[in-house]
Amino acid sequence: VTFLDTADVYGPHSNEELIREALYPYPDNLVIATKGGNLRGGPEYSDMTSLGNKWYLRQAAYMSMRRLGLDHIDLYYLHQSTFTDVPFEQAIDTLAGMKADGLIRHIGLSNLSAEQLRTAMSITDIAAVTVHYNVAVRLGAAVRTVAEETGIVFSPWHPAAIPSGPDGQPFHAVIDPIAAKHDVTPQQIALAWQLHHTATSLPVPGTTSVAHLHENLDAASISLTQDEVDAITALAPEDD
């Protein structure tokens, strides 16, 4: 594993602290991505807002660096694309300044539209985007298209999720036989599909156990046929 994705809002703060506790000093080849811009007023994600002013974002980056034990952040994501205090373009300008100052090495964007991505690209270099995209949810389809066309890393969150219950039956009807053929789990097939479907894909599956971590990693070695990839792609519309 050479890439870890986290955020200051996870916990909040404790996920970054846990990474340092478990892995510091870090291997030379490890890239850590974190995110800023969201604020939680308590333990529930429903109690949350977003700020994009330069004072808050710079402070958030410095605090993430402190928790992670870093002197810069390799990949820093703007966690939202709408803010209560400043326009989107102003927040992008702030990240560009943070990069110029050496606080962050690369800029990432999260939960945005294709139009916003193009706007950001006209202001500064964008290295990666992360959106909600999987076999059933294609909210980030237009962003995926722009990312693939421009060589930007496309990092879907909840990448291996498959609906359960009656809603999941059409998905399992297609995915489960493919999983049986490859002797893997349906979720591993969902991850393998991400890697086959998008040339610049870097999925960020979550895990809470070593066994699940190994399952996620093993999905990278699954070789799907084009017919299998197309069958899974056809399960949901690519919303623009």
PDB file of C-alpha atoms in Angstrom:
ATOM      1  CA  VAL A   1       0.000   0.000   0.000  1.00  0.00           C
ATOM      2  CA  THR A   2       1.543   3.278  -1.105  1.00  0.00           C
ATOM      3  CA  PHE A   3      -1.473   5.628  -0.910  1.00  0.00           C
ATOM      4  CA  LEU A   4      -3.724   6.575   2.021  1.00  0.00           C
ATOM      5  CA  ASP A   5      -6.773   8.831   1.825  1.00  0.00           C
ATOM      6  CA  THR A   6      -8.126  10.609   4.884  1.00  0.00           C
ATOM      7  CA  ALA A   7      -9.689  13.941   5.941  1.00  0.00           C
ATOM      8  CA  ASP A   8      -9.681  16.246   8.944  1.00  0.00           C
ATOM      9  CA  VAL A   9     -13.428  15.750   9.296  1.00  0.00           C
ATOM     10  CA  TYR A  10     -13.086  11.979   9.768  1.00  0.00           C
ATOM     11  CA  GLY A  11     -13.425  11.550  13.517  1.00  0.00           C
ATOM     12  CA  PRO A  12     -13.173  14.531  13.427  1.00  0.00           C
ATOM     13  CA  HIS A  13      -9.356  14.612  13.495  1.00  0.00           C
ATOM     14  CA  SER A  14      -8.857  11.132  14.977  1.00  0.00           C
ATOM     15  CA  ASN A  15      -8.337   9.399  11.630  1.00  0.00           C
ATOM     16  CA  GLU A  16      -5.318  11.561  10.840  1.00  0.00           C
ATOM     17  CA  GLU A  17      -3.982  10.976  14.347  1.00  0.00           C
ATOM     18  CA  LEU A  18      -4.457   7.218  13.971  1.00  0.00           C
ATOM     19  CA  ILE A  19      -2.465   7.171  10.725  1.00  0.00           C
ATOM     20  CA  ARG A  20       0.482   8.831  12.458  1.00  0.00           C
ATOM     21  CA  GLU A  21       0.210   6.553  15.485  1.00  0.00           C
ATOM     22  CA  ALA A  22       0.195   3.437  13.310  1.00  0.00           C
ATOM     23  CA  LEU A  23       2.655   4.301  10.550  1.00  0.00           C
ATOM     24  CA  TYR A  24       5.034   7.108  11.570  1.00  0.00           C
ATOM     25  CA  PRO A  25       7.861   7.313  10.544  1.00  0.00           C
ATOM     26  CA  TYR A  26       6.390   6.816   7.097  1.00  0.00           C
ATOM     27  CA  PRO A  27       7.929   4.798   4.252  1.00  0.00           C
ATOM     28  CA  ASP A  28       9.529   6.998   1.601  1.00  0.00           C
ATOM     29  CA  ASN A  29       7.063   5.842  -1.069  1.00  0.00           C
ATOM     30  CA  LEU A  30       3.884   6.502   0.939  1.00  0.00           C
ATOM     31  CA  VAL A  31       1.574   9.253  -0.353  1.00  0.00           C
ATOM     32  CA  ILE A  32      -0.961  10.614   2.141  1.00  0.00           C
ATOM     33  CA  ALA A  33      -3.948  12.584   0.881  1.00  0.00           C
ATOM     34  CA  THR A  34      -6.160  14.533   3.241  1.00  0.00           C
ATOM     35  CA  LYS A  35      -8.978  17.024   2.871  1.00  0.00           C
ATOM     36  CA  GLY A  36     -10.107  20.329   4.342  1.00  0.00           C
ATOM     37  CA  GLY A  37     -13.054  22.686   4.129  1.00  0.00           C
ATOM     38  CA  ASN A  38     -15.663  20.772   6.109  1.00  0.00           C
ATOM     39  CA  LEU A  39     -16.400  21.463   9.776  1.00  0.00           C
ATOM     40  CA  ARG A  40     -18.287  19.196  12.158  1.00  0.00           C
ATOM     41  CA  GLY A  41     -20.098  20.633  15.155  1.00  0.00           C
ATOM     42  CA  GLY A  42     -20.377  17.233  16.830  1.00  0.00           C
ATOM     43  CA  PRO A  43     -20.112  13.491  16.305  1.00  0.00           C
ATOM     44  CA  GLU A  44     -22.796  13.326  13.601  1.00  0.00           C
ATOM     45  CA  TYR A  45     -22.123  14.116   9.945  1.00  0.00           C
ATOM     46  CA  SER A  46     -25.496  15.857   9.810  1.00  0.00           C
ATOM     47  CA  ASP A  47     -24.021  18.585  12.049  1.00  0.00           C
ATOM     48  CA  MET A  48     -21.637  19.939   9.430  1.00  0.00           C
ATOM     49  CA  THR A  49     -20.921  23.001   7.299  1.00  0.00           C
ATOM     50  CA  SER A  50     -18.199  24.124   4.862  1.00  0.00           C
ATOM     51  CA  LEU A  51     -15.813  27.087   4.797  1.00  0.00           C
ATOM     52  CA  GLY A  52     -13.484  28.075   1.974  1.00  0.00           C
ATOM     53  CA  ASN A  53     -11.818  31.297   3.122  1.00  0.00           C
ATOM     54  CA  LYS A  54      -8.026  31.391   3.008  1.00  0.00           C
ATOM     55  CA  TRP A  55      -7.561  31.748   6.778  1.00  0.00           C
ATOM     56  CA  TYR A  56      -9.592  28.652   7.524  1.00  0.00           C
ATOM     57  CA  LEU A  57      -8.132  26.486   4.724  1.00  0.00           C
ATOM     58  CA  ARG A  58      -4.545  27.393   5.573  1.00  0.00           C
ATOM     59  CA  GLN A  59      -5.157  26.711   9.253  1.00  0.00           C
ATOM     60  CA  ALA A  60      -6.832  23.405   8.386  1.00  0.00           C
ATOM     61  CA  ALA A  61      -3.827  22.340   6.300  1.00  0.00           C
ATOM     62  CA  TYR A  62      -1.368  23.274   9.060  1.00  0.00           C
ATOM     63  CA  MET A  63      -3.396  21.353  11.639  1.00  0.00           C
ATOM     64  CA  SER A  64      -3.588  18.295   9.362  1.00  0.00           C
ATOM     65  CA  MET A  65       0.189  18.473   8.932  1.00  0.00           C
ATOM     66  CA  ARG A  66       0.601  18.571  12.720  1.00  0.00           C
ATOM     67  CA  ARG A  67      -1.702  15.604  13.306  1.00  0.00           C
ATOM     68  CA  LEU A  68      -0.066  13.577  10.531  1.00  0.00           C
ATOM     69  CA  GLY A  69       3.481  14.545  11.490  1.00  0.00           C
ATOM     70  CA  LEU A  70       4.271  16.079   8.087  1.00  0.00           C
ATOM     71  CA  ASP A  71       5.990  19.255   6.916  1.00  0.00           C
ATOM     72  CA  HIS A  72       3.813  19.347   3.788  1.00  0.00           C
ATOM     73  CA  ILE A  73       0.843  17.444   2.382  1.00  0.00           C
ATOM     74  CA  ASP A  74       1.365  15.471  -0.829  1.00  0.00           C
ATOM     75  CA  LEU A  75      -2.259  15.726  -2.001  1.00  0.00           C
ATOM     76  CA  TYR A  76      -4.686  18.160  -0.384  1.00  0.00           C
ATOM     77  CA  TYR A  77      -8.352  18.000  -1.354  1.00  0.00           C
ATOM     78  CA  LEU A  78     -10.937  20.726  -1.080  1.00  0.00           C
ATOM     79  CA  HIS A  79     -13.598  18.581   0.571  1.00  0.00           C
ATOM     80  CA  GLN A  80     -16.593  20.479  -0.827  1.00  0.00           C
ATOM     81  CA  SER A  81     -17.367  22.677  -3.809  1.00  0.00           C
ATOM     82  CA  THR A  82     -19.913  25.014  -2.157  1.00  0.00           C
ATOM     83  CA  PHE A  83     -19.168  27.139   0.890  1.00  0.00           C
ATOM     84  CA  THR A  84     -21.073  29.389   3.242  1.00  0.00           C
ATOM     85  CA  ASP A  85     -18.508  32.189   3.052  1.00  0.00           C
ATOM     86  CA  VAL A  86     -16.686  32.472  -0.297  1.00  0.00           C
ATOM     87  CA  PRO A  87     -17.158  31.598  -3.977  1.00  0.00           C
ATOM     88  CA  PHE A  88     -15.677  28.358  -5.310  1.00  0.00           C
ATOM     89  CA  GLU A  89     -13.102  30.226  -7.404  1.00  0.00           C
ATOM     90  CA  GLN A  90     -11.744  32.024  -4.337  1.00  0.00           C
ATOM     91  CA  ALA A  91     -11.171  28.733  -2.534  1.00  0.00           C
ATOM     92  CA  ILE A  92      -9.295  27.408  -5.572  1.00  0.00           C
ATOM     93  CA  ASP A  93      -7.115  30.530  -5.549  1.00  0.00           C
ATOM     94  CA  THR A  94      -6.302  29.829  -1.910  1.00  0.00           C
ATOM     95  CA  LEU A  95      -5.215  26.272  -2.690  1.00  0.00           C
ATOM     96  CA  ALA A  96      -3.046  27.564  -5.537  1.00  0.00           C
ATOM     97  CA  GLY A  97      -1.368  29.912  -3.057  1.00  0.00           C
ATOM     98  CA  MET A  98      -0.857  27.086  -0.568  1.00  0.00           C
ATOM     99  CA  LYS A  99       0.819  25.054  -3.296  1.00  0.00           C
ATOM    100  CA  ALA A 100       3.065  27.970  -4.249  1.00  0.00           C
ATOM    101  CA  ASP A 101       4.047  28.351  -0.586  1.00  0.00           C
ATOM    102  CA  GLY A 102       4.979  24.671  -0.291  1.00  0.00           C
ATOM    103  CA  LEU A 103       2.250  23.684   2.183  1.00  0.00           C
ATOM    104  CA  ILE A 104       0.777  21.242  -0.314  1.00  0.00           C
ATOM    105  CA  ARG A 105       2.346  19.476  -3.283  1.00  0.00           C
ATOM    106  CA  HIS A 106      -0.761  18.661  -5.345  1.00  0.00           C
ATOM    107  CA  ILE A 107      -4.359  19.932  -5.368  1.00  0.00           C
ATOM    108  CA  GLY A 108      -7.401  17.670  -5.331  1.00  0.00           C
ATOM    109  CA  LEU A 109     -11.110  18.445  -5.512  1.00  0.00           C
ATOM    110  CA  SER A 110     -14.054  16.580  -4.022  1.00  0.00           C
ATOM    111  CA  ASN A 111     -17.809  16.426  -4.583  1.00  0.00           C
ATOM    112  CA  LEU A 112     -17.972  18.850  -7.493  1.00  0.00           C
ATOM    113  CA  SER A 113     -19.483  19.162 -10.966  1.00  0.00           C
ATOM    114  CA  ALA A 114     -17.694  18.813 -14.298  1.00  0.00           C
ATOM    115  CA  GLU A 115     -18.218  22.546 -14.867  1.00  0.00           C
ATOM    116  CA  GLN A 116     -16.542  23.362 -11.559  1.00  0.00           C
ATOM    117  CA  LEU A 117     -13.658  21.053 -12.444  1.00  0.00           C
ATOM    118  CA  ARG A 118     -13.113  22.876 -15.720  1.00  0.00           C
ATOM    119  CA  THR A 119     -13.272  26.213 -13.882  1.00  0.00           C
ATOM    120  CA  ALA A 120     -10.676  25.042 -11.371  1.00  0.00           C
ATOM    121  CA  MET A 121      -8.432  23.767 -14.175  1.00  0.00           C
ATOM    122  CA  SER A 122      -8.465  27.255 -15.702  1.00  0.00           C
ATOM    123  CA  ILE A 123      -7.087  28.651 -12.425  1.00  0.00           C
ATOM    124  CA  THR A 124      -4.459  26.066 -11.401  1.00  0.00           C
ATOM    125  CA  ASP A 125      -3.306  22.485 -11.971  1.00  0.00           C
ATOM    126  CA  ILE A 126      -5.644  19.838 -10.543  1.00  0.00           C
ATOM    127  CA  ALA A 127      -4.084  16.455  -9.786  1.00  0.00           C
ATOM    128  CA  ALA A 128      -7.069  14.422  -8.578  1.00  0.00           C
ATOM    129  CA  VAL A 129     -10.830  14.416  -8.070  1.00  0.00           C
ATOM    130  CA  THR A 130     -12.963  12.300  -5.766  1.00  0.00           C
ATOM    131  CA  VAL A 131     -16.716  11.839  -6.215  1.00  0.00           C
ATOM    132  CA  HIS A 132     -19.467   9.342  -5.440  1.00  0.00           C
ATOM    133  CA  TYR A 133     -19.280   6.770  -8.223  1.00  0.00           C
ATOM    134  CA  ASN A 134     -19.818   3.017  -8.247  1.00  0.00           C
ATOM    135  CA  VAL A 135     -21.804   0.266  -9.962  1.00  0.00           C
ATOM    136  CA  ALA A 136     -25.101   1.770  -8.791  1.00  0.00           C
ATOM    137  CA  VAL A 137     -24.352   5.477  -8.229  1.00  0.00           C
ATOM    138  CA  ARG A 138     -22.996   7.448 -11.175  1.00  0.00           C
ATOM    139  CA  LEU A 139     -23.297  10.987  -9.796  1.00  0.00           C
ATOM    140  CA  GLY A 140     -19.694  11.654 -10.759  1.00  0.00           C
ATOM    141  CA  ALA A 141     -19.958  10.390 -14.340  1.00  0.00           C
ATOM    142  CA  ALA A 142     -19.361  13.751 -16.009  1.00  0.00           C
ATOM    143  CA  VAL A 143     -16.416  14.452 -13.704  1.00  0.00           C
ATOM    144  CA  ARG A 144     -15.019  11.004 -14.558  1.00  0.00           C
ATOM    145  CA  THR A 145     -15.169  11.855 -18.260  1.00  0.00           C
ATOM    146  CA  VAL A 146     -13.258  15.124 -17.812  1.00  0.00           C
ATOM    147  CA  ALA A 147     -10.697  13.464 -15.556  1.00  0.00           C
ATOM    148  CA  GLU A 148     -10.047  10.631 -17.982  1.00  0.00           C
ATOM    149  CA  GLU A 149      -9.769  13.022 -20.930  1.00  0.00           C
ATOM    150  CA  THR A 150      -7.258  15.249 -19.131  1.00  0.00           C
ATOM    151  CA  GLY A 151      -5.227  12.647 -17.228  1.00  0.00           C
ATOM    152  CA  ILE A 152      -6.491  13.701 -13.797  1.00  0.00           C
ATOM    153  CA  VAL A 153      -6.635  10.937 -11.192  1.00  0.00           C
ATOM    154  CA  PHE A 154     -10.242   9.807 -10.682  1.00  0.00           C
ATOM    155  CA  SER A 155     -10.701   8.587  -7.115  1.00  0.00           C
ATOM    156  CA  PRO A 156     -14.260   7.364  -6.469  1.00  0.00           C
ATOM    157  CA  TRP A 157     -15.487   7.027  -2.893  1.00  0.00           C
ATOM    158  CA  HIS A 158     -17.697   4.104  -1.824  1.00  0.00           C
ATOM    159  CA  PRO A 159     -16.199   2.444  -4.919  1.00  0.00           C
ATOM    160  CA  ALA A 160     -17.179  -1.131  -4.064  1.00  0.00           C
ATOM    161  CA  ALA A 161     -20.692  -0.474  -2.751  1.00  0.00           C
ATOM    162  CA  ILE A 162     -23.505  -2.634  -4.144  1.00  0.00           C
ATOM    163  CA  PRO A 163     -27.137  -2.021  -3.099  1.00  0.00           C
ATOM    164  CA  SER A 164     -28.710  -4.581  -0.786  1.00  0.00           C
ATOM    165  CA  GLY A 165     -32.266  -5.869  -0.574  1.00  0.00           C
ATOM    166  CA  PRO A 166     -34.702  -5.580  -3.485  1.00  0.00           C
ATOM    167  CA  ASP A 167     -32.842  -2.565  -4.911  1.00  0.00           C
ATOM    168  CA  GLY A 168     -29.719  -4.658  -5.215  1.00  0.00           C
ATOM    169  CA  GLN A 169     -31.241  -7.602  -7.049  1.00  0.00           C
ATOM    170  CA  PRO A 170     -30.596  -6.305 -10.613  1.00  0.00           C
ATOM    171  CA  PHE A 171     -26.974  -5.593  -9.680  1.00  0.00           C
ATOM    172  CA  HIS A 172     -26.360  -8.936  -8.010  1.00  0.00           C
ATOM    173  CA  ALA A 173     -27.998 -10.743 -10.939  1.00  0.00           C
ATOM    174  CA  VAL A 174     -25.154  -9.484 -13.128  1.00  0.00           C
ATOM    175  CA  ILE A 175     -22.260  -9.191 -10.670  1.00  0.00           C
ATOM    176  CA  ASP A 176     -22.669 -12.391  -8.624  1.00  0.00           C
ATOM    177  CA  PRO A 177     -22.138 -14.795 -11.574  1.00  0.00           C
ATOM    178  CA  ILE A 178     -19.026 -12.832 -12.574  1.00  0.00           C
ATOM    179  CA  ALA A 179     -17.768 -13.076  -8.988  1.00  0.00           C
ATOM    180  CA  ALA A 180     -18.425 -16.825  -8.931  1.00  0.00           C
ATOM    181  CA  LYS A 181     -16.516 -17.258 -12.188  1.00  0.00           C
ATOM    182  CA  HIS A 182     -13.472 -15.470 -10.749  1.00  0.00           C
ATOM    183  CA  ASP A 183     -13.900 -17.036  -7.275  1.00  0.00           C
ATOM    184  CA  VAL A 184     -14.030 -13.644  -5.536  1.00  0.00           C
ATOM    185  CA  THR A 185     -16.646 -11.527  -3.755  1.00  0.00           C
ATOM    186  CA  PRO A 186     -19.109  -9.236  -5.563  1.00  0.00           C
ATOM    187  CA  GLN A 187     -17.479  -6.248  -3.878  1.00  0.00           C
ATOM    188  CA  GLN A 188     -14.100  -7.258  -5.308  1.00  0.00           C
ATOM    189  CA  ILE A 189     -15.693  -7.372  -8.767  1.00  0.00           C
ATOM    190  CA  ALA A 190     -17.120  -3.885  -8.166  1.00  0.00           C
ATOM    191  CA  LEU A 191     -13.604  -2.647  -7.352  1.00  0.00           C
ATOM    192  CA  ALA A 192     -12.063  -4.439 -10.324  1.00  0.00           C
ATOM    193  CA  TRP A 193     -14.702  -2.818 -12.556  1.00  0.00           C
ATOM    194  CA  GLN A 194     -13.572   0.630 -11.354  1.00  0.00           C
ATOM    195  CA  LEU A 195      -9.990  -0.139 -12.388  1.00  0.00           C
ATOM    196  CA  HIS A 196     -11.025  -1.494 -15.800  1.00  0.00           C
ATOM    197  CA  HIS A 197     -13.628   1.190 -16.503  1.00  0.00           C
ATOM    198  CA  THR A 198     -11.474   4.303 -15.997  1.00  0.00           C
ATOM    199  CA  ALA A 199      -7.859   4.561 -17.137  1.00  0.00           C
ATOM    200  CA  THR A 200      -6.966   7.053 -14.374  1.00  0.00           C
ATOM    201  CA  SER A 201      -8.931   5.303 -11.612  1.00  0.00           C
ATOM    202  CA  LEU A 202      -7.642   5.237  -8.022  1.00  0.00           C
ATOM    203  CA  PRO A 203     -10.521   3.917  -5.881  1.00  0.00           C
ATOM    204  CA  VAL A 204     -10.453   4.656  -2.148  1.00  0.00           C
ATOM    205  CA  PRO A 205     -12.298   1.795  -0.431  1.00  0.00           C
ATOM    206  CA  GLY A 206     -12.589   1.976   3.321  1.00  0.00           C
ATOM    207  CA  THR A 207     -11.837  -0.906   5.654  1.00  0.00           C
ATOM    208  CA  THR A 208     -11.919  -1.770   9.340  1.00  0.00           C
ATOM    209  CA  SER A 209     -10.138  -5.143   9.240  1.00  0.00           C
ATOM    210  CA  VAL A 210      -6.930  -6.643   7.870  1.00  0.00           C
ATOM    211  CA  ALA A 211      -8.873  -9.379   6.065  1.00  0.00           C
ATOM    212  CA  HIS A 212     -11.009  -6.821   4.251  1.00  0.00           C
ATOM    213  CA  LEU A 213      -7.902  -4.805   3.402  1.00  0.00           C
ATOM    214  CA  HIS A 214      -6.387  -7.846   1.695  1.00  0.00           C
ATOM    215  CA  GLU A 215      -9.639  -8.436  -0.214  1.00  0.00           C
ATOM    216  CA  ASN A 216      -9.538  -4.864  -1.479  1.00  0.00           C
ATOM    217  CA  LEU A 217      -5.916  -5.216  -2.572  1.00  0.00           C
ATOM    218  CA  ASP A 218      -6.563  -8.549  -4.277  1.00  0.00           C
ATOM    219  CA  ALA A 219      -9.217  -6.904  -6.467  1.00  0.00           C
ATOM    220  CA  ALA A 220      -6.411  -5.198  -8.394  1.00  0.00           C
ATOM    221  CA  SER A 221      -5.300  -8.565  -9.794  1.00  0.00           C
ATOM    222  CA  ILE A 222      -8.733  -9.553 -11.160  1.00  0.00           C
ATOM    223  CA  SER A 223      -8.806  -9.488 -14.959  1.00  0.00           C
ATOM    224  CA  LEU A 224     -12.290  -8.791 -16.288  1.00  0.00           C
ATOM    225  CA  THR A 225     -13.280  -9.328 -19.911  1.00  0.00           C
ATOM    226  CA  GLN A 226     -14.596  -6.361 -21.867  1.00  0.00           C
ATOM    227  CA  ASP A 227     -18.020  -8.029 -21.982  1.00  0.00           C
ATOM    228  CA  GLU A 228     -18.018  -8.234 -18.169  1.00  0.00           C
ATOM    229  CA  VAL A 229     -16.992  -4.592 -17.838  1.00  0.00           C
ATOM    230  CA  ASP A 230     -19.693  -3.528 -20.302  1.00  0.00           C
ATOM    231  CA  ALA A 231     -22.358  -5.576 -18.501  1.00  0.00           C
ATOM    232  CA  ILE A 232     -21.611  -3.879 -15.199  1.00  0.00           C
ATOM    233  CA  THR A 233     -21.361  -0.434 -16.781  1.00  0.00           C
ATOM    234  CA  ALA A 234     -24.832  -0.911 -18.279  1.00  0.00           C
ATOM    235  CA  LEU A 235     -26.400  -1.450 -14.849  1.00  0.00           C
ATOM    236  CA  ALA A 236     -26.839   2.288 -14.190  1.00  0.00           C
ATOM    237  CA  PRO A 237     -27.092   5.404 -16.350  1.00  0.00           C
ATOM    238  CA  GLU A 238     -24.050   7.637 -16.638  1.00  0.00           C
ATOM    239  CA  ASP A 239     -25.731  10.801 -15.381  1.00  0.00           C
ATOM    240  CA  ASP A 240     -24.378  14.054 -16.761  1.00  0.00           C
TER     241      ASP A 240
END
